[in-house]
Short mmCIF file of C-alpha atoms in Angstrom, two decimals:
data_model
loop_
_atom_site.label_atom_id
_atom_site.label_comp_id
_atom_site.label_asym_id
_atom_site.label_seq_id
_atom_site.Cartn_x
_atom_site.Cartn_y
_atom_site.Cartn_z
CA MET U 304 3.62 34.98 72.25
CA GLU U 305 1.74 37.61 70.25
CA GLU U 306 2.81 36.06 66.96
CA LEU U 307 1.41 32.60 67.69
CA GLN U 308 -1.13 31.44 65.11
CA ILE U 309 -2.98 28.85 67.17
CA GLY U 310 -6.57 29.38 66.10
CA GLY U 311 -6.71 26.26 63.95
CA ARG U 312 -5.52 24.05 66.80
CA ILE U 313 -8.09 25.52 69.22
CA GLY U 314 -10.87 25.00 66.69
CA ARG U 315 -9.83 21.37 66.09
CA LEU U 316 -9.73 20.57 69.80
CA ARG U 317 -13.16 22.12 70.25
CA ARG U 318 -14.69 20.17 67.35
CA GLN U 319 -13.05 16.90 68.40
CA ARG U 320 -14.76 17.18 71.78
CA ALA U 321 -18.09 18.32 70.33
CA ILE U 322 -17.98 21.66 72.18
CA SER U 323 -19.79 24.67 70.72
CA GLN U 324 -18.08 28.01 70.31
CA ALA U 325 -20.59 29.55 72.69
CA ASP U 326 -19.89 27.00 75.46
CA LEU U 327 -16.11 27.36 75.16
CA ALA U 328 -16.33 31.15 75.07
CA THR U 329 -18.48 31.20 78.23
CA SER U 330 -16.10 28.85 80.04
CA ILE U 331 -13.03 31.02 79.35
CA GLY U 332 -14.81 34.33 79.86
CA ILE U 333 -14.90 35.85 76.36
CA SER U 334 -17.60 36.44 73.76
CA GLY U 335 -18.44 33.91 71.09
CA SER U 336 -17.61 36.41 68.34
CA TYR U 337 -14.17 37.05 69.85
CA LEU U 338 -13.48 33.29 70.02
CA ASN U 339 -14.51 32.99 66.38
CA LEU U 340 -11.97 35.64 65.44
CA ILE U 341 -9.27 33.82 67.47
CA GLU U 342 -10.01 30.50 65.76
CA HIS U 343 -9.57 32.20 62.39
CA ASN U 344 -6.30 33.83 63.53
CA ARG U 345 -7.82 37.30 63.19
CA ARG U 346 -7.19 38.28 66.81
CA LYS U 347 -4.03 37.90 68.87
CA ILE U 348 -4.20 35.70 71.96
CA THR U 349 -2.81 36.90 75.28
CA VAL U 350 -0.78 34.72 77.63
CA PRO U 351 -3.51 34.60 80.36
CA LEU U 352 -6.12 33.58 77.77
CA LEU U 353 -3.78 30.96 76.31
CA LEU U 354 -3.35 29.48 79.81
CA LYS U 355 -7.13 29.45 80.31
CA ILE U 356 -7.74 27.62 77.05
CA ALA U 357 -4.96 25.12 77.71
CA GLY U 358 -6.36 24.46 81.20
CA TYR U 359 -9.86 23.98 79.81
CA PHE U 360 -8.68 21.30 77.38
CA GLY U 361 -6.24 19.76 79.85
CA VAL U 362 -3.19 20.26 77.65
CA GLU U 363 0.11 22.05 78.03
CA PRO U 364 0.15 25.57 76.51
CA GLY U 365 2.94 24.48 74.18
CA GLU U 366 0.68 21.76 72.75
CA LEU U 367 -1.54 24.47 71.30
CA ALA U 368 1.26 25.64 69.01
CA ASP U 369 -0.23 25.29 65.57
CA SER U 370 1.44 24.70 62.22
CA ASP U 371 -1.56 25.78 60.12
CA GLU U 372 0.28 28.82 58.79
CA GLY U 373 3.29 26.72 57.84
CA ARG U 374 1.06 24.31 55.89
CA LEU U 375 -0.70 27.27 54.28
CA VAL U 376 2.62 28.74 53.16
CA GLY U 377 3.68 25.37 51.73
CA ASP U 378 0.40 24.90 49.86
CA LEU U 379 0.61 28.43 48.46
CA MET U 380 4.20 27.90 47.32
CA GLU U 381 3.20 24.69 45.61
CA MET U 382 0.28 26.48 43.95
CA PHE U 383 2.49 29.30 42.64
CA GLY U 384 4.92 26.66 41.38
CA ASP U 385 2.30 25.52 38.86
CA ASP U 386 2.96 26.36 35.21
CA VAL U 387 -0.15 28.53 35.17
CA PHE U 388 1.75 31.03 37.33
CA ALA U 389 5.00 30.76 35.35
CA ASP U 390 5.00 34.46 34.44
CA SER U 391 3.85 35.81 37.80
CA ASP U 392 7.34 36.16 39.38
CA VAL U 393 5.88 35.70 42.86
CA THR U 394 8.67 35.30 45.43
CA ASN U 395 8.74 33.08 48.51
CA ILE U 396 8.77 36.19 50.71
CA GLU U 397 5.62 37.50 49.07
CA VAL U 398 3.92 34.13 49.57
CA ARG U 399 4.76 34.16 53.28
CA ASP U 400 3.49 37.73 53.60
CA LEU U 401 0.19 36.71 52.00
CA ALA U 402 -0.26 33.74 54.34
CA HIS U 403 0.56 35.78 57.43
CA ALA U 404 -1.35 38.98 56.64
CA ASN U 405 -4.40 37.55 54.82
CA PRO U 406 -4.81 33.84 55.67
CA MET U 407 -8.53 33.78 54.83
CA ALA U 408 -7.93 35.29 51.39
CA ALA U 409 -5.02 32.90 50.86
CA ARG U 410 -7.21 29.87 51.67
CA ALA U 411 -9.92 31.17 49.33
CA MET U 412 -7.29 31.47 46.59
CA LEU U 413 -6.21 27.88 47.23
CA GLN U 414 -9.80 26.69 47.07
CA LEU U 415 -10.26 28.44 43.73
CA TYR U 416 -7.03 26.92 42.41
CA ARG U 417 -8.06 23.41 43.49
CA ARG U 418 -11.41 23.85 41.76
CA PHE U 419 -9.52 24.94 38.65
CA ARG U 420 -7.38 21.78 38.87
CA ALA U 421 -10.45 19.61 39.37
CA GLU U 422 -12.19 21.13 36.34
CA GLY U 423 -9.02 20.53 34.35
CA GLN U 424 -9.21 16.86 35.27
CA ALA U 425 -12.64 16.61 33.68
CA ALA U 426 -11.53 18.18 30.40
CA PRO U 427 -12.12 15.64 27.61
CA ALA U 428 -9.16 16.58 25.43
CA ARG U 429 -5.93 16.56 27.41
CA ALA U 430 -2.52 16.28 25.81
CA GLU U 431 -0.87 12.91 26.32
CA ASP U 432 2.15 14.46 28.00
CA GLU U 433 0.09 16.61 30.38
CA PRO U 434 0.44 15.38 34.00
CA GLU U 435 -2.43 13.57 35.67
CA HIS U 436 -4.48 15.87 37.88
CA PHE U 437 -5.27 14.93 41.45
CA HIS U 438 -8.70 13.69 42.47
CA LEU U 439 -10.72 16.20 44.47
CA ALA U 440 -11.99 13.53 46.89
CA THR U 441 -8.54 12.31 47.88
CA ASP U 442 -7.44 15.89 48.38
CA ARG U 443 -10.43 16.57 50.62
CA ILE U 444 -9.77 13.45 52.71
CA SER U 445 -6.15 14.50 53.16
CA ASP U 446 -7.36 17.87 54.48
CA PHE U 447 -9.96 16.15 56.65
CA LEU U 448 -7.30 14.04 58.39
CA GLN U 449 -5.08 17.08 58.84
CA GLU U 450 -7.93 19.15 60.30
CA HIS U 451 -8.60 16.43 62.88
CA ALA U 452 -4.86 15.93 63.56
CA ASN U 453 -5.50 12.32 62.45
CA TYR U 454 -7.16 11.60 65.79
CA PHE U 455 -10.81 10.52 66.12
CA PRO U 456 -11.78 9.92 69.78
CA THR U 457 -15.23 8.47 69.03
CA ILE U 458 -13.69 5.75 66.85
CA GLU U 459 -10.98 5.13 69.45
CA GLU U 460 -13.68 4.60 72.08
CA ALA U 461 -15.63 2.20 69.86
CA ALA U 462 -12.47 0.19 69.14
CA GLU U 463 -11.57 0.05 72.84
CA ARG U 464 -15.02 -1.26 73.79
CA ILE U 465 -14.86 -4.03 71.21
CA ARG U 466 -11.25 -4.90 72.01
CA ALA U 467 -12.20 -5.30 75.67
CA ASP U 468 -14.97 -7.73 74.69
CA ILE U 469 -12.61 -9.69 72.44
CA ASP U 470 -9.85 -9.90 75.06
CA SER U 471 -12.30 -11.07 77.71
CA SER U 472 -13.45 -13.97 75.56
CA ALA U 473 -10.14 -15.30 74.21
CA ASP U 474 -6.42 -15.21 74.89
CA ASP U 475 -5.60 -15.14 71.18
CA PHE U 476 -6.66 -11.91 69.44
CA ALA U 477 -7.11 -13.46 65.97
CA TYR U 478 -9.35 -16.20 67.36
CA GLY U 479 -11.25 -13.70 69.49
CA LEU U 480 -11.81 -11.47 66.48
CA ARG U 481 -13.29 -14.35 64.51
CA THR U 482 -15.47 -15.36 67.47
CA TYR U 483 -16.72 -11.79 67.99
CA LEU U 484 -17.78 -11.48 64.36
CA PHE U 485 -19.78 -14.69 64.59
CA ASN U 486 -21.32 -14.16 68.03
CA VAL U 487 -22.31 -10.50 67.56
CA PHE U 488 -23.06 -10.29 63.84
CA GLY U 489 -23.51 -13.93 62.88
CA THR U 490 -20.75 -13.47 60.30
CA GLU U 491 -18.78 -16.55 59.30
CA LEU U 492 -15.13 -15.93 58.50
CA ARG U 493 -13.39 -18.10 55.91
CA LEU U 494 -10.08 -18.09 54.07
CA ALA U 495 -10.75 -18.62 50.38
CA SER U 496 -9.11 -18.61 46.96
CA LEU U 497 -10.38 -15.30 45.60
CA PRO U 498 -9.95 -13.87 42.09
CA GLN U 499 -6.62 -12.16 41.44
CA GLY U 500 -6.61 -8.63 42.82
CA ILE U 501 -9.39 -9.28 45.36
CA ALA U 502 -8.24 -9.37 48.98
CA ARG U 503 -11.59 -9.54 50.74
CA THR U 504 -15.24 -9.93 49.88
CA TYR U 505 -18.35 -9.88 52.05
CA ASP U 506 -21.28 -12.06 50.94
CA ARG U 507 -24.31 -10.37 52.51
CA THR U 508 -26.69 -13.12 51.43
CA ARG U 509 -24.79 -15.82 53.30
CA ASN U 510 -23.31 -13.42 55.86
CA GLN U 511 -19.84 -14.72 55.02
CA LEU U 512 -16.60 -12.77 55.12
CA LEU U 513 -14.08 -14.27 52.69
CA ILE U 514 -10.40 -13.37 53.07
CA SER U 515 -7.81 -14.25 50.43
CA ASP U 516 -5.76 -17.21 51.61
CA ILE U 517 -2.53 -15.86 50.07
CA LEU U 518 -2.31 -12.66 52.12
CA PRO U 519 0.32 -12.08 54.83
CA ALA U 520 -1.11 -12.72 58.30
CA GLU U 521 -1.00 -9.05 59.37
CA SER U 522 -2.80 -7.98 56.18
CA ALA U 523 -5.52 -10.58 56.68
CA THR U 524 -6.09 -9.51 60.29
CA PHE U 525 -6.26 -5.85 59.25
CA LEU U 526 -8.89 -6.60 56.59
CA ILE U 527 -11.02 -8.52 59.09
CA ALA U 528 -10.80 -5.61 61.55
CA HIS U 529 -11.61 -3.19 58.72
CA GLN U 530 -14.82 -5.08 57.92
CA LEU U 531 -15.71 -5.15 61.61
CA GLY U 532 -15.24 -1.37 61.72
CA GLN U 533 -17.77 -0.92 58.92
CA MET U 534 -20.25 -3.00 60.90
CA ALA U 535 -19.59 -2.08 64.53
CA ALA U 536 -18.58 1.58 64.23
CA ASN U 537 -21.00 2.55 61.49
CA ALA U 538 -22.68 5.26 63.59
CA GLU U 539 -19.40 6.86 64.67
CA ILE U 540 -18.05 6.78 61.13
CA GLY U 541 -21.29 8.16 59.72
CA ALA U 542 -21.25 11.13 62.08
CA LEU U 543 -17.72 12.06 60.98
CA VAL U 544 -18.37 11.50 57.29
CA ALA U 545 -21.28 13.95 57.54
CA GLU U 546 -18.65 16.72 57.69
CA LEU U 547 -17.49 15.91 54.16
CA PRO U 548 -18.97 17.48 51.02
CA GLU U 549 -21.15 15.51 48.62
CA GLY U 550 -19.51 13.50 45.88
CA ASP U 551 -16.86 10.81 46.19
CA ALA U 552 -15.39 12.07 49.47
CA PRO U 553 -17.93 10.41 51.85
CA ALA U 554 -17.39 6.92 50.36
CA LEU U 555 -13.63 7.33 50.52
CA GLY U 556 -13.95 8.78 54.02
CA ARG U 557 -15.84 5.70 55.23
CA ASN U 558 -13.08 3.47 53.97
CA VAL U 559 -10.36 5.59 55.58
CA LEU U 560 -12.16 5.75 58.93
CA ALA U 561 -12.82 2.00 58.90
CA ALA U 562 -9.06 1.56 58.41
CA TYR U 563 -8.51 3.91 61.37
CA PHE U 564 -10.81 1.68 63.44
CA ALA U 565 -8.90 -1.42 62.34
CA ALA U 566 -5.59 0.06 63.48
CA ALA U 567 -7.12 1.18 66.78
CA LEU U 568 -8.53 -2.30 67.35
CA ILE U 569 -5.27 -4.12 66.58
CA MET U 570 -3.10 -1.55 68.39
CA PRO U 571 -5.24 -0.18 71.29
CA TYR U 572 -4.37 3.41 72.15
CA GLY U 573 -3.20 3.03 75.76
CA PRO U 574 -1.02 -0.09 75.37
CA PHE U 575 0.32 1.12 72.03
CA GLN U 576 1.22 4.61 73.29
CA ARG U 577 3.01 3.15 76.32
CA ALA U 578 4.84 0.64 74.12
CA CYS U 579 5.96 3.44 71.79
CA ARG U 580 7.39 5.28 74.78
CA ASP U 581 9.00 2.17 76.30
CA TYR U 582 10.40 0.84 73.01
CA ARG U 583 11.36 4.35 71.81
CA TYR U 584 9.28 4.02 68.67
CA ASP U 585 11.08 0.88 67.48
CA ILE U 586 8.73 0.01 64.62
CA GLU U 587 9.94 -3.57 64.12
CA ARG U 588 9.59 -4.37 67.80
CA LEU U 589 6.14 -2.78 67.96
CA GLY U 590 5.10 -4.76 64.90
CA ARG U 591 6.10 -8.00 66.59
CA ARG U 592 4.29 -7.00 69.79
CA PHE U 593 0.98 -6.16 68.08
CA GLY U 594 1.12 -8.45 65.05
CA ALA U 595 1.18 -5.54 62.58
CA SER U 596 3.23 -4.57 59.55
CA PHE U 597 5.82 -1.79 59.36
CA GLU U 598 3.39 0.46 57.50
CA GLN U 599 0.52 -0.25 59.90
CA VAL U 600 2.66 0.61 62.93
CA ALA U 601 4.09 3.76 61.34
CA HIS U 602 0.61 4.96 60.40
CA ARG U 603 -0.76 4.24 63.88
CA MET U 604 2.07 6.28 65.41
CA THR U 605 0.72 9.41 63.70
CA THR U 606 -2.64 9.09 65.51
CA LEU U 607 -1.30 9.44 69.07
CA GLN U 608 -2.95 12.76 69.85
CA ARG U 609 -5.03 11.93 72.94
CA PRO U 610 -4.84 14.79 75.50
CA GLY U 611 -2.72 13.67 78.44
CA ALA U 612 -1.24 10.75 76.48
CA LEU U 613 0.35 12.40 73.49
CA GLY U 614 2.88 10.76 71.23
CA ILE U 615 5.56 12.54 69.24
CA PRO U 616 4.12 14.89 66.58
CA LEU U 617 5.11 13.01 63.43
CA HIS U 618 4.83 13.33 59.70
CA LEU U 619 4.24 10.40 57.35
CA ILE U 620 4.58 10.04 53.61
CA ARG U 621 4.13 7.00 51.37
CA THR U 622 5.40 7.04 47.82
CA ASP U 623 5.77 4.49 45.07
CA ILE U 624 8.89 3.94 42.98
CA ALA U 625 7.68 6.49 40.41
CA GLY U 626 7.41 9.20 43.06
CA ASN U 627 3.62 9.27 43.34
CA ILE U 628 2.59 10.27 46.87
CA SER U 629 -0.34 8.16 48.08
CA LYS U 630 -0.30 9.06 51.77
CA ARG U 631 0.65 12.36 53.36
CA PHE U 632 0.15 13.71 56.86
CA SER U 633 2.18 16.15 58.94
CA LEU U 634 2.13 17.16 62.57
CA SER U 635 5.87 17.76 62.67
CA GLY U 636 5.56 20.97 60.67
CA ILE U 637 7.32 19.69 57.55
CA HIS U 638 5.47 20.40 54.33
CA ILE U 639 4.68 17.46 52.06
CA PRO U 640 3.71 18.23 48.44
CA ARG U 641 0.04 17.87 47.66
CA HIS U 642 0.08 17.36 43.91
CA SER U 643 3.59 16.35 42.90
CA GLY U 644 6.70 14.45 43.89
CA ALA U 645 8.83 15.65 46.79
CA CYS U 646 12.54 16.49 46.85
CA PRO U 647 14.73 13.67 45.42
CA ARG U 648 17.24 14.31 48.22
CA TRP U 649 14.70 13.23 50.83
CA ASN U 650 15.50 9.74 52.15
CA VAL U 651 11.98 8.49 51.40
CA TYR U 652 13.27 8.20 47.81
CA SER U 653 16.83 7.07 48.40
CA ALA U 654 15.38 4.26 50.57
CA PHE U 655 14.54 2.41 47.33
CA LEU U 656 18.29 1.88 46.86
CA SER U 657 18.43 -0.29 50.01
CA PRO U 658 15.02 -1.93 50.44
CA GLU U 659 13.92 -3.34 53.80
CA ARG U 660 16.60 -1.28 55.55
CA VAL U 661 15.73 1.69 57.77
CA ASN U 662 17.44 4.79 56.36
CA VAL U 663 18.11 7.73 58.68
CA GLN U 664 18.45 11.36 57.68
CA ILE U 665 18.69 14.78 59.33
CA SER U 666 16.77 16.92 56.86
CA GLN U 667 16.79 20.70 56.69
CA MET U 668 14.12 22.66 54.83
CA PRO U 669 14.85 26.01 53.14
CA ASP U 670 13.34 27.88 56.12
CA GLY U 671 16.09 26.43 58.34
CA GLU U 672 13.89 23.97 60.26
CA ARG U 673 15.48 20.57 60.83
CA TYR U 674 13.74 17.22 60.98
CA PHE U 675 14.81 13.72 61.94
CA CYS U 676 13.52 11.40 59.22
CA ILE U 677 13.54 7.65 58.77
CA ALA U 678 12.47 5.79 55.65
CA ARG U 679 12.13 2.21 54.56
CA ALA U 680 11.30 0.75 51.16
CA PHE U 681 9.34 -2.48 50.94
CA SER U 682 7.36 -4.60 48.53
CA LYS U 683 3.77 -5.78 48.68
CA GLY U 684 2.48 -8.87 46.93
CA ASP U 685 0.55 -12.08 47.33
CA HIS U 686 2.09 -15.21 48.86
CA ARG U 687 2.17 -17.15 45.61
CA TYR U 688 4.70 -17.96 42.93
CA ASN U 689 5.42 -15.20 40.43
CA ALA U 690 3.01 -12.78 42.08
CA PRO U 691 3.41 -9.18 40.83
CA LEU U 692 5.00 -6.91 43.42
CA ARG U 693 4.22 -3.30 44.26
CA HIS U 694 7.09 -1.21 45.59
CA PHE U 695 6.59 1.53 48.19
CA SER U 696 8.60 3.63 50.57
CA ILE U 697 7.35 4.90 53.92
CA GLY U 698 8.86 8.05 55.38
CA LEU U 699 8.31 8.97 59.04
CA GLY U 700 9.82 11.84 60.96
CA CYS U 701 9.66 14.53 63.60
CA SER U 702 11.19 17.84 64.53
CA ILE U 703 14.86 17.51 65.46
CA LEU U 704 13.77 18.52 68.98
CA HIS U 705 12.12 15.09 69.44
CA ALA U 706 14.80 13.03 67.71
CA ARG U 707 16.29 11.53 70.88
CA GLU U 708 12.93 9.96 71.71
CA LEU U 709 13.35 7.67 68.68
CA ILE U 710 15.66 4.67 68.91
CA TYR U 711 16.88 5.40 65.38
CA SER U 712 18.81 8.45 66.64
CA ASP U 713 21.18 6.31 68.73
CA GLY U 714 24.79 6.84 67.70
CA ILE U 715 24.01 9.89 65.57
CA ASP U 716 25.50 13.29 66.35
CA LEU U 717 22.46 15.50 65.89
CA ASN U 718 24.56 18.66 66.25
CA ASN U 719 27.01 17.76 63.50
CA THR U 720 26.18 20.06 60.59
CA ALA U 721 28.00 17.71 58.22
CA GLN U 722 25.19 15.19 58.81
CA ILE U 723 22.51 17.59 57.56
CA VAL U 724 20.94 17.00 54.13
CA PRO U 725 19.31 20.11 52.62
CA ILE U 726 15.94 19.19 51.13
CA GLY U 727 12.99 21.13 49.78
CA VAL U 728 9.33 20.68 48.98
CA GLY U 729 9.77 20.60 45.22
CA CYS U 730 12.03 22.16 42.62
CA ARG U 731 9.49 24.76 41.48
CA ILE U 732 9.26 26.32 44.94
CA CYS U 733 12.72 25.55 46.36
CA PRO U 734 15.05 28.58 46.56
CA ARG U 735 18.27 26.48 46.67
CA MET U 736 20.07 27.51 43.52
CA GLU U 737 23.15 25.38 44.24
CA CYS U 738 21.33 22.03 44.15
CA GLY U 739 22.67 19.75 41.41
CA GLN U 740 19.50 17.62 41.37
CA ARG U 741 17.11 20.28 40.14
CA ALA U 742 14.55 18.97 37.67
CA HIS U 743 12.87 22.37 37.15
CA PRO U 744 13.86 26.01 37.62
CA PRO U 745 12.34 27.94 40.55
CA ALA U 746 9.04 29.59 39.64
CA ASP U 747 10.34 33.11 40.32
CA HIS U 748 13.63 32.92 38.38
CA ARG U 749 14.73 33.33 34.78
CA PHE U 750 17.57 31.77 32.78
CA ARG U 751 20.96 33.42 32.42
CA LEU U 752 23.25 30.82 30.85
CA ASP U 753 26.92 31.16 30.00
CA ASP U 754 27.87 29.14 26.92
CA ALA U 755 31.46 28.83 28.22
CA VAL U 756 30.44 27.20 31.51
CA ARG U 757 28.48 23.99 32.04
CA PRO U 758 27.26 23.63 35.65
CA GLU U 759 26.00 20.35 37.13
CA SER U 760 22.49 21.64 36.64
CA ILE U 761 21.64 24.24 33.98
CA TYR U 762 19.15 25.65 36.48
CA GLY U 763 21.97 26.62 38.83
CA LYS U 764 22.89 29.64 36.68
CA MET U 765 19.85 31.85 36.61
CA MET U 766 18.82 35.41 37.30
#
């Protein structure tokens, strides 16, 4: 128990419930300064104190187990995998030692590195073959969601209030949503032929919400609910966005939180959490029940973090066919790359070979942890002839310990080691020398090639 690093989880729970450090410290019988040290993982937590904190928040002690250090290790490994550290020869063991012994210094180093990357993005003269740098705002929003465990109780409450009003006025949710917009905000909803690439537009002068008439039904409903979130949950969203730094992050944060509201409105927490449990996380069945798409359901599953009504701790990744990661979130403990493509052996990529089919994989990371992962590739496009399509793959998964709670594990021998697929975070930080799909050498290795032998991957024979 002494080695638990649970400070980040305690701090998130406290902030989510708008509790000050002083109030929590008084309630559990310690000083505010001592609680501050615990939240920053600078003091060990005893079993009696852990039980007190868990009782205060109404959660099981095991729910406080935090994966902050694991994410920190992954981010550090990805950082040291950058070409700028090519000559540093930093090993994975040294990275783990840094994260464990000096987490605050490690986070400061990451912050400095990200600022360096952001400044590099603004450089006017960049070589054509140099990779595109990430945008600082999207990186900050990703961290923001992770810090809140992708659960925002104030937005959940706002969505539940409005859903109750809608359900009380109409049996059909889509009709009730339209009626609510008109009765409460005077907003007229119309399907319209909008310019190519425009899915929704709000005419403030006429107070008209125009939705493209060639969208799939679930996409149209989501966009209506998204607009309603901007109007009806503006105060709740504004309070959360105030946590973000100045720049582009607040505008992006408003959009992301309005999307969170939309999902909470379409898939209300209580009914959705119970349906996940009853249907064993059958995404297609849940989509039919709530009138939502595969991606919408999968994303909503990651938000089930209400104390006393928890869902499975999941990770989610969305990538396009070129390997660009556009969504990343992890409560399962698996590390998802921040700035680059993930391991090609991960089924989120092989899913493109069999689109619209759910692919199942038992994945094992280099640290020995196993995960049960599903992935499905799909296409997005307008309902019109010759419309251009966008191709994505959604990956969803959990620790192998929760695999039997998912319907996708039926008929799979989870204990059969032959079923395990070794994966990594990325070639630069993966220690697996035997992998034939390496695209880059590990950051802490050097070439030692034998001209008489040609391995599957030239990076398999190294010092």
